[in-house]
Amino acid sequence: MGKTILDLTDVTVRFAGDSGDGMQLTGSQFTNTTALVGNDLSTLPDYPAEIRAPAGTTYGVSGFQLKFSSSDVHTPGDSPDVLVAMNPAALKINLSDLKPNAMIIVNINAFDTRNLKLANYDSNPLEDGSLQGFTVVQVPLSQQTSKALEGIGLTNKEISRSKNFFALGMMYWLYSRPIEPTIEWIKSKFKDSALLAEANEKALMAGYYFGENTELFTTRYQVYPAKLPKGTYRNVSGNEAIALGFITASVKSGLPLFLGSYPITPASDILHELSRHKNFGVRTFQAEDEISAITACLGAAFSGALAITTTSGPGVALKSEAMGLGVMTELPIVIIDIQRGGPSTGLPTKTEQSDLLQAMYGRNGEAPVVVLAASTPADCFYMAYEASRIATKYMVPVMLLSDGYIANGSEPWKIPEPDSIPEIEVKFQTTKEGFQPYNRNENLVRPWAIPGTPGLEHRIGGLEKSNITGNVNYDPLNHEFMVQLRAQKVDNIKHDIPLLEVLGDEDADIAIVGWGGTCGAITEAVRRLRVKGNKVAQIHFKYLNPFPSNTKEVLGRFKKILCPELNMGQLSKILRSQFDVDLVEYNKIQGLPFKSSEIELKFESMTGGNGNGR
Amino acid sequence: MADETINTEVKYSAKDFSSSQDVRWCPGCGDYSILAQMQRVSPDLGIKKENFVWISGIGCSSRFPYYMDTYGFHGIHGRAPAIATGVKVNRPDLSVWVATGDGDLLSIGGNHFIHACRRNVGIKIMLFNNRIYGLTKGQYSPTSEKGKKTKSTPFGSVDFPFNPVSLAIGAGATLIARTFDRDPKHMQAMMKRAADHNGTAFIEIFQNCNIFNDGAFELYTEKESRPENVVVLEHDKPLLFGKNNEFGIKLEGFTPTVINITENGNSVNDVWVHNEFEKTNSRANILSQFTEMEGLPVPIGVFRQETKTTYEEDFQNQINGVKKSRGEGDLRKLLFTGNVWEVNGNGS
Ligand SMILES: Cc1ncc(C[n+]2csc(CCOP(=O)(O)OP(=O)(O)O)c2C)c(N)n1
Ligand code: SF4
């Protein structure tokens, strides 16, 4: 049967099912294949906090969304064009997000009385007309998978587990993706179980041929590769990129990398990733708690390591006293906070940007630390390197903020040639002449003199000290002087970071200002607004303490500033207090990233929708 | 044998280990003696001065590193074992010492303490146990006896105390000892044992806080009462004590009892002979509990020692092993591995 092939520029797909259905795996396989085909893309994994909530319930639904395109992609897409729903609960949870006319592919076999009841449906949505306006494709997914794997020697339960590969194969056919990369992946993943490998491969192929042969689909789609700059690419998640960035910084500085960490979602993957690369000499210390993780870091830094600690908001809370010790002893450490919904345990698997004030001010005493924020998954690589550079050059604790959205999300990354990445120059003090533990260079930075160096024996610690000698000193004026000096030292770093840039229309009246992981959504909103004829600028902060030296001037160029944040207005508060700017807050605190359409609408409501942003 | 770099050239004196800082403990504090003994033994440990690192938490005792002319890090309350772990794992060649108090190590730092012992990190933990909070001016501590009246327990504490030696044994420390501030020779001997030990060495030092808990250990330290209240543990020697070594400890089943070896047909042959290298820690545990048993003397000396690989050794060996099997990390290979694809620039 001949089927038409339709060209599309971009598609947003969401896979959704029970948390036991393997939707994350399906999504990431689809992503990897799509990356290999050369599309630009962005992903949004979304999974519940419970490892296995009761099957079939709405709170057990796990989803994975990705947008892929033949042009630039900045977000995982606002509303899916296609939903693959493995059960009624998945349909129920995701329906309201879909585009009008979206395609819904359901596993019809899962729409039985039991599952409908578990999802709190009074009637079957496939029959009661409630899906009018959507294209519903009812695939007997479970049944087809069973048929394909009949007699293979697996239990029914095991067979049922392969249905995600059937769904994946079907989607590969529908979007004209190659099937081979996943077959290869299956072979290596299940190399210890030939039977499982065979089953999953069979299910995948069956899904693919089902697409080909069924009359349910009359059209298949094609999305051409994106016009990306020349180079070698790979798909990276934010957490993976952070790990790679630190290994790179370790190689480029010649310092051994020490990671002190205690597992916490969504930061654990950095610990996992770094643990895999011990052949780089990476020292991963899984501590007994966050306090041990960071204080071990301080010990490692004192003795000459590039020391980092990874965590999320609750862990940062525990680390705050030790961060103060890092400030006081002027030791280089990097604290990575992969933010999630708070307060307390909050929404452990959902994204939020609500640790900014904690990062800036969440310590006892006047304890300034450098604060950086990564803006996209690939940017995590550069910011990890940058955090290492600043920490070791200035002998200061540096906090690097990321969030659940960019940590788990992924995008194609143009891999840099290692030779093109500058060395990080680190000089330990080795000579006795003129050595004092708190002597300072032109940047007010004290020397890094590590144990084992003859003649430089000295003591550091948390008590207030005299400048230069480091001797304990409680003199009131000395304390004031030292507080100011530590602040000045951090402030001076503004001369060593990139200037703030204005993207979009430099002469617009309104700028949309953001920081960290909202970058993509804002970029996309600005792009669309400009296509519609609005004048609008974008300003994005990756350096938050100190701010770039031209911040006041740049913000001052605009009549109005719109500041979308996934919190109650934390950057807004800081900008108001430091730069006296007039800004409009736009706060979303739902554990979800911004859709670019939300920012677009907000902008339009500010301008009265008159189309020019003036 | 400790793994620290052996010093063969320079000959130090105690003065070389004394920093320029004024020592600020209360006159009469037991900490002075601990400092003096450490400065006295340090030259004889065969370790280069620059390879010593003293790490502490917060408390009177934790000011210790400021007074030693070595590398030092005065940390935050309770966290010294964790800081020390970071140093030792990163630099196994250093001789890493922790100065800590009973509140610091066992209250706020309890978690780090047991985990350092569990991992057998090669650090030497000197617990200055005065059974009180000194620096915060006299609250009861986790080693204070039940019923202790202090500022925070005017009607007596209702907490049961920790037994630090039992705790260290249980947590897996591989050298466990006890000594007194008032017994310089013995203390020096214990410090040497700690220095030579490969793995977590834990030394409890009974330390008099003459301001807030004066005389807490008097019974053991005064000339008159000491012989009948203290038993010195020595490897391969019977547990004898008393003015004329007339008392011995006999083990009946799991129960230790005191016998007079000159009476009732008893002899020294009935007395428990101490073995530091006992395979299991059951006897060391019994010894550690003497302090809670009516009529038994308090043991000082090495309770037990064990040879196990240290955390830092296994840690480093694993890294070396991975390097050997996979080859030294190659940055280019790392970055360009995985699902990699080429874009040739014209959008194809
Ligand atoms: C986080 C924190 N909590 C509480 C304190 C207050 N504090 C300082 S020392 C101390 C207890 C010290 O007792 P101990 O460890 O027995 O040492 P000593 O002073 O008796 O040598 C306390 C509670 C602190 N400095 N930091
Ligand atoms: S308070 Fe006690 S422990 Fe502290 S210095 Fe004075 S005597 Fe020593």
Short mmCIF file of C-alpha atoms in Angstrom, two decimals, chain A residues 128-423:
data_model
loop_
_atom_site.label_atom_id
_atom_site.label_comp_id
_atom_site.label_asym_id
_atom_site.label_seq_id
_atom_site.Cartn_x
_atom_site.Cartn_y
_atom_site.Cartn_z
CA ASP A 128 -17.57 9.00 24.42
CA GLY A 129 -16.56 11.64 21.92
CA SER A 130 -14.37 13.55 24.34
CA LEU A 131 -11.40 13.31 21.97
CA GLN A 132 -13.13 15.18 19.20
CA GLY A 133 -10.74 17.51 17.46
CA PHE A 134 -7.84 15.12 17.77
CA THR A 135 -6.69 12.43 15.40
CA VAL A 136 -6.90 9.28 17.46
CA VAL A 137 -5.02 6.22 16.31
CA GLN A 138 -5.96 3.11 18.23
CA VAL A 139 -3.16 0.59 18.11
CA PRO A 140 -3.49 -2.85 19.70
CA LEU A 141 0.00 -2.37 21.06
CA SER A 142 0.04 -5.01 23.80
CA GLN A 143 -1.60 -7.57 21.58
CA GLN A 144 0.72 -6.93 18.65
CA THR A 145 3.77 -7.17 20.91
CA SER A 146 2.54 -10.48 22.32
CA LYS A 147 1.95 -11.77 18.83
CA ALA A 148 5.42 -10.79 17.71
CA LEU A 149 7.02 -12.49 20.69
CA GLU A 150 4.87 -15.58 20.77
CA GLY A 151 6.79 -18.74 21.58
CA ILE A 152 10.06 -16.92 22.18
CA GLY A 153 10.28 -18.33 25.69
CA LEU A 154 9.46 -15.29 27.80
CA THR A 155 6.70 -14.96 30.36
CA ASN A 156 3.69 -12.80 29.52
CA LYS A 157 4.94 -10.21 31.94
CA GLU A 158 8.33 -10.05 30.28
CA ILE A 159 6.72 -9.85 26.86
CA SER A 160 4.54 -7.02 28.05
CA ARG A 161 7.65 -5.10 29.07
CA SER A 162 8.81 -5.02 25.47
CA LYS A 163 5.83 -3.05 24.26
CA ASN A 164 7.73 0.21 24.55
CA PHE A 165 10.08 -1.05 21.84
CA PHE A 166 7.08 -1.82 19.66
CA ALA A 167 5.88 1.75 20.18
CA LEU A 168 9.36 3.05 19.42
CA GLY A 169 9.59 1.04 16.20
CA MET A 170 6.23 2.34 15.09
CA MET A 171 7.30 5.93 15.75
CA TYR A 172 10.55 5.34 13.85
CA TRP A 173 8.52 4.31 10.86
CA LEU A 174 6.09 7.21 11.22
CA TYR A 175 8.88 9.81 11.33
CA SER A 176 11.20 8.04 8.89
CA ARG A 177 13.98 7.45 11.43
CA PRO A 178 16.55 4.68 11.02
CA ILE A 179 16.08 1.67 13.19
CA GLU A 180 19.71 0.40 13.20
CA PRO A 181 21.17 2.59 15.97
CA THR A 182 18.63 1.22 18.42
CA ILE A 183 19.23 -2.35 17.33
CA GLU A 184 22.90 -1.83 18.02
CA TRP A 185 22.10 -0.30 21.36
CA ILE A 186 19.85 -3.24 22.29
CA LYS A 187 22.63 -5.65 21.39
CA SER A 188 25.11 -4.01 23.71
CA LYS A 189 22.64 -3.24 26.48
CA PHE A 190 21.33 -6.79 26.69
CA LYS A 191 24.57 -8.52 25.84
CA ASP A 192 24.20 -10.71 28.91
CA SER A 193 20.74 -11.90 27.94
CA ALA A 194 20.45 -13.02 24.36
CA LEU A 195 16.77 -13.73 24.88
CA LEU A 196 15.89 -10.23 26.05
CA ALA A 197 17.98 -8.74 23.27
CA GLU A 198 16.13 -10.84 20.74
CA ALA A 199 12.74 -9.98 22.23
CA ASN A 200 13.34 -6.25 22.25
CA GLU A 201 14.74 -6.26 18.75
CA LYS A 202 11.78 -8.28 17.53
CA ALA A 203 9.33 -5.92 19.23
CA LEU A 204 11.08 -2.93 17.67
CA MET A 205 10.98 -4.45 14.20
CA ALA A 206 7.37 -5.52 14.66
CA GLY A 207 6.44 -1.96 15.55
CA TYR A 208 8.25 -0.65 12.51
CA TYR A 209 6.53 -3.08 10.14
CA PHE A 210 3.22 -2.49 11.84
CA GLY A 211 3.54 1.15 10.79
CA GLU A 212 4.35 0.09 7.27
CA ASN A 213 1.49 -2.36 6.94
CA THR A 214 -1.35 -1.06 9.01
CA GLU A 215 -4.08 0.99 7.46
CA LEU A 216 -4.22 3.12 10.55
CA PHE A 217 -1.51 5.37 9.14
CA THR A 218 -1.91 6.77 5.68
CA THR A 219 0.89 9.29 5.90
CA ARG A 220 4.40 9.20 7.19
CA TYR A 221 6.56 12.20 7.91
CA GLN A 222 10.01 13.44 7.17
CA VAL A 223 12.00 16.11 9.04
CA TYR A 224 15.19 17.09 7.25
CA PRO A 225 18.47 17.67 9.10
CA ALA A 226 19.00 21.07 10.62
CA LYS A 227 21.52 23.52 9.22
CA LEU A 228 23.95 23.32 12.09
CA PRO A 229 27.45 24.77 11.93
CA LYS A 230 30.08 22.39 10.62
CA GLY A 231 31.55 20.09 13.21
CA THR A 232 31.28 16.91 15.16
CA TYR A 233 28.22 16.61 17.36
CA ARG A 234 26.87 14.49 20.14
CA ASN A 235 23.73 14.62 22.17
CA VAL A 236 24.38 15.65 25.79
CA SER A 237 22.25 16.11 28.86
CA GLY A 238 23.11 18.92 31.26
CA ASN A 239 24.42 16.59 33.93
CA GLU A 240 26.59 14.71 31.49
CA ALA A 241 27.97 17.99 30.16
CA ILE A 242 28.80 19.19 33.67
CA ALA A 243 30.78 16.02 34.35
CA LEU A 244 32.65 16.38 31.07
CA GLY A 245 33.32 20.04 31.81
CA PHE A 246 34.95 19.24 35.14
CA ILE A 247 37.10 16.48 33.70
CA THR A 248 38.19 18.93 31.04
CA ALA A 249 38.99 21.54 33.70
CA SER A 250 40.99 18.93 35.60
CA VAL A 251 43.03 18.06 32.51
CA LYS A 252 43.46 21.71 31.57
CA SER A 253 44.62 22.71 35.05
CA GLY A 254 46.69 19.64 35.78
CA LEU A 255 44.87 19.34 39.11
CA PRO A 256 43.39 16.06 40.29
CA LEU A 257 39.59 16.20 40.30
CA PHE A 258 37.99 15.44 43.66
CA LEU A 259 34.23 15.05 43.89
CA GLY A 260 32.60 14.86 47.31
CA SER A 261 28.92 14.09 46.90
CA TYR A 262 25.84 12.64 48.52
CA PRO A 263 23.15 11.31 46.16
CA ILE A 264 20.15 13.54 45.53
CA THR A 265 17.79 13.95 42.59
CA PRO A 266 18.33 15.52 40.11
CA ALA A 267 22.09 15.82 40.73
CA SER A 268 23.07 12.17 41.19
CA ASP A 269 23.83 11.60 37.53
CA ILE A 270 26.89 13.82 37.80
CA LEU A 271 28.25 11.53 40.53
CA HIS A 272 27.41 8.52 38.37
CA GLU A 273 29.07 9.98 35.31
CA LEU A 274 32.25 11.08 37.07
CA SER A 275 32.55 7.70 38.81
CA ARG A 276 32.86 6.10 35.39
CA HIS A 277 35.97 8.04 34.47
CA LYS A 278 38.51 6.99 37.06
CA ASN A 279 41.12 6.60 34.35
CA PHE A 280 41.28 10.40 34.43
CA GLY A 281 42.29 10.04 38.05
CA VAL A 282 38.88 11.33 39.14
CA ARG A 283 38.43 10.83 42.86
CA THR A 284 34.77 10.31 43.63
CA PHE A 285 33.95 10.21 47.31
CA GLN A 286 30.37 9.21 48.10
CA ALA A 287 30.13 10.81 51.51
CA GLU A 288 27.89 9.94 54.45
CA ASP A 289 26.02 13.23 54.03
CA GLU A 290 26.22 16.60 52.32
CA ILE A 291 28.23 18.18 55.11
CA SER A 292 30.87 15.51 54.82
CA ALA A 293 30.81 15.87 51.04
CA ILE A 294 31.65 19.55 51.11
CA THR A 295 34.03 19.49 54.07
CA ALA A 296 35.97 16.65 52.44
CA CYS A 297 36.11 18.96 49.42
CA LEU A 298 37.60 21.69 51.56
CA GLY A 299 40.20 19.22 52.79
CA ALA A 300 40.95 18.14 49.24
CA ALA A 301 41.20 21.76 48.09
CA PHE A 302 43.51 22.59 51.00
CA SER A 303 45.76 19.78 49.85
CA GLY A 304 45.75 20.80 46.20
CA ALA A 305 42.82 19.26 44.34
CA LEU A 306 40.24 20.74 42.00
CA ALA A 307 37.44 20.05 44.47
CA ILE A 308 33.78 19.99 43.59
CA THR A 309 30.59 18.97 45.32
CA THR A 310 27.30 18.26 43.60
CA THR A 311 23.85 18.49 45.12
CA SER A 312 20.37 20.01 44.93
CA GLY A 313 18.68 22.65 47.09
CA PRO A 314 18.20 20.64 50.30
CA GLY A 315 21.85 19.62 50.12
CA VAL A 316 22.94 23.21 49.62
CA ALA A 317 21.10 24.07 52.83
CA LEU A 318 23.26 21.52 54.66
CA LYS A 319 26.43 22.75 53.02
CA SER A 320 25.98 26.40 53.84
CA GLU A 321 28.10 26.46 57.01
CA ALA A 322 30.99 24.81 55.18
CA MET A 323 30.64 27.29 52.32
CA GLY A 324 31.23 30.00 54.86
CA LEU A 325 34.36 28.18 55.93
CA GLY A 326 35.44 28.12 52.29
CA VAL A 327 34.91 31.88 52.10
CA MET A 328 36.86 32.43 55.31
CA THR A 329 39.77 30.15 54.46
CA GLU A 330 39.77 31.36 50.83
CA LEU A 331 39.90 27.92 49.31
CA PRO A 332 38.79 27.06 45.77
CA ILE A 333 35.79 24.76 45.68
CA VAL A 334 32.86 24.47 43.29
CA ILE A 335 29.37 23.75 44.61
CA ILE A 336 26.91 22.59 42.00
CA ASP A 337 23.22 23.00 42.75
CA ILE A 338 20.84 21.23 40.39
CA GLN A 339 17.73 23.04 41.51
CA ARG A 340 14.40 21.30 42.00
CA GLY A 341 11.03 22.29 43.42
CA GLY A 342 11.13 23.28 47.09
CA PRO A 343 10.91 24.11 49.91
CA SER A 344 11.98 21.06 51.87
CA THR A 345 11.65 17.92 49.79
CA GLY A 346 9.17 19.81 47.65
CA LEU A 347 8.91 18.44 44.13
CA PRO A 348 12.02 16.29 43.97
CA THR A 349 11.79 15.38 40.31
CA LYS A 350 10.47 18.68 39.00
CA THR A 351 12.33 21.77 37.95
CA GLU A 352 12.40 25.18 39.60
CA GLN A 353 14.73 28.19 39.86
CA SER A 354 14.11 28.90 43.48
CA ASP A 355 17.58 28.55 44.99
CA LEU A 356 18.98 31.80 43.64
CA LEU A 357 18.55 33.73 46.87
CA GLN A 358 19.93 30.77 48.78
CA ALA A 359 22.96 30.74 46.52
CA MET A 360 23.50 34.48 46.82
CA TYR A 361 22.77 35.00 50.49
CA GLY A 362 22.10 31.68 52.21
CA ARG A 363 24.98 31.69 54.66
CA ASN A 364 25.69 33.11 58.09
CA GLY A 365 27.67 36.30 58.13
CA GLU A 366 28.86 38.30 55.15
CA ALA A 367 29.88 35.37 53.00
CA PRO A 368 29.92 36.25 49.31
CA VAL A 369 30.49 33.42 46.85
CA VAL A 370 30.66 33.56 43.09
CA VAL A 371 27.36 32.48 41.53
CA LEU A 372 27.11 31.17 37.97
CA ALA A 373 24.17 29.63 36.15
CA ALA A 374 24.22 27.34 33.14
CA SER A 375 21.65 28.15 30.48
CA THR A 376 21.30 25.00 28.37
CA PRO A 377 22.44 21.37 28.55
CA ALA A 378 25.48 22.01 26.37
CA ASP A 379 26.29 25.24 28.19
CA CYS A 380 26.75 23.15 31.36
CA PHE A 381 30.07 22.00 29.91
CA TYR A 382 31.41 25.52 29.56
CA MET A 383 30.07 26.72 32.88
CA ALA A 384 31.66 23.80 34.73
CA TYR A 385 34.97 24.73 33.15
CA GLU A 386 34.38 28.39 33.92
CA ALA A 387 33.48 27.65 37.56
CA SER A 388 36.75 25.73 37.91
CA ARG A 389 38.74 28.51 36.30
CA ILE A 390 37.31 31.19 38.57
CA ALA A 391 37.56 29.12 41.77
CA THR A 392 41.23 28.30 41.26
CA LYS A 393 42.27 31.67 39.91
CA TYR A 394 40.60 33.60 42.73
CA MET A 395 40.75 31.06 45.56
CA VAL A 396 37.02 31.34 46.23
CA PRO A 397 34.02 29.05 46.49
CA VAL A 398 31.97 29.18 43.31
CA MET A 399 28.37 28.06 43.08
CA LEU A 400 27.16 26.75 39.77
CA LEU A 401 23.40 26.63 39.37
CA SER A 402 21.65 24.30 37.01
CA ASP A 403 18.14 22.88 37.28
CA GLY A 404 16.21 19.68 36.77
CA TYR A 405 15.11 20.81 33.34
CA ILE A 406 18.55 21.35 31.82
CA ALA A 407 20.13 18.59 33.90
CA ASN A 408 17.89 15.89 32.43
CA GLY A 409 17.12 17.57 29.15
CA SER A 410 19.47 17.12 26.23
CA GLU A 411 20.47 18.79 23.01
CA PRO A 412 23.02 18.34 20.23
CA TRP A 413 26.39 19.71 21.25
CA LYS A 414 29.13 20.69 18.89
CA ILE A 415 32.09 19.03 20.55
CA PRO A 416 35.01 21.41 21.00
CA GLU A 417 38.52 20.36 20.03
CA PRO A 418 40.34 19.94 23.35
CA ASP A 419 43.26 21.95 21.96
CA SER A 420 40.97 24.93 21.48
CA ILE A 421 40.15 25.05 25.20
CA PRO A 422 42.57 27.28 27.11
CA GLU A 423 44.71 25.90 29.90
#
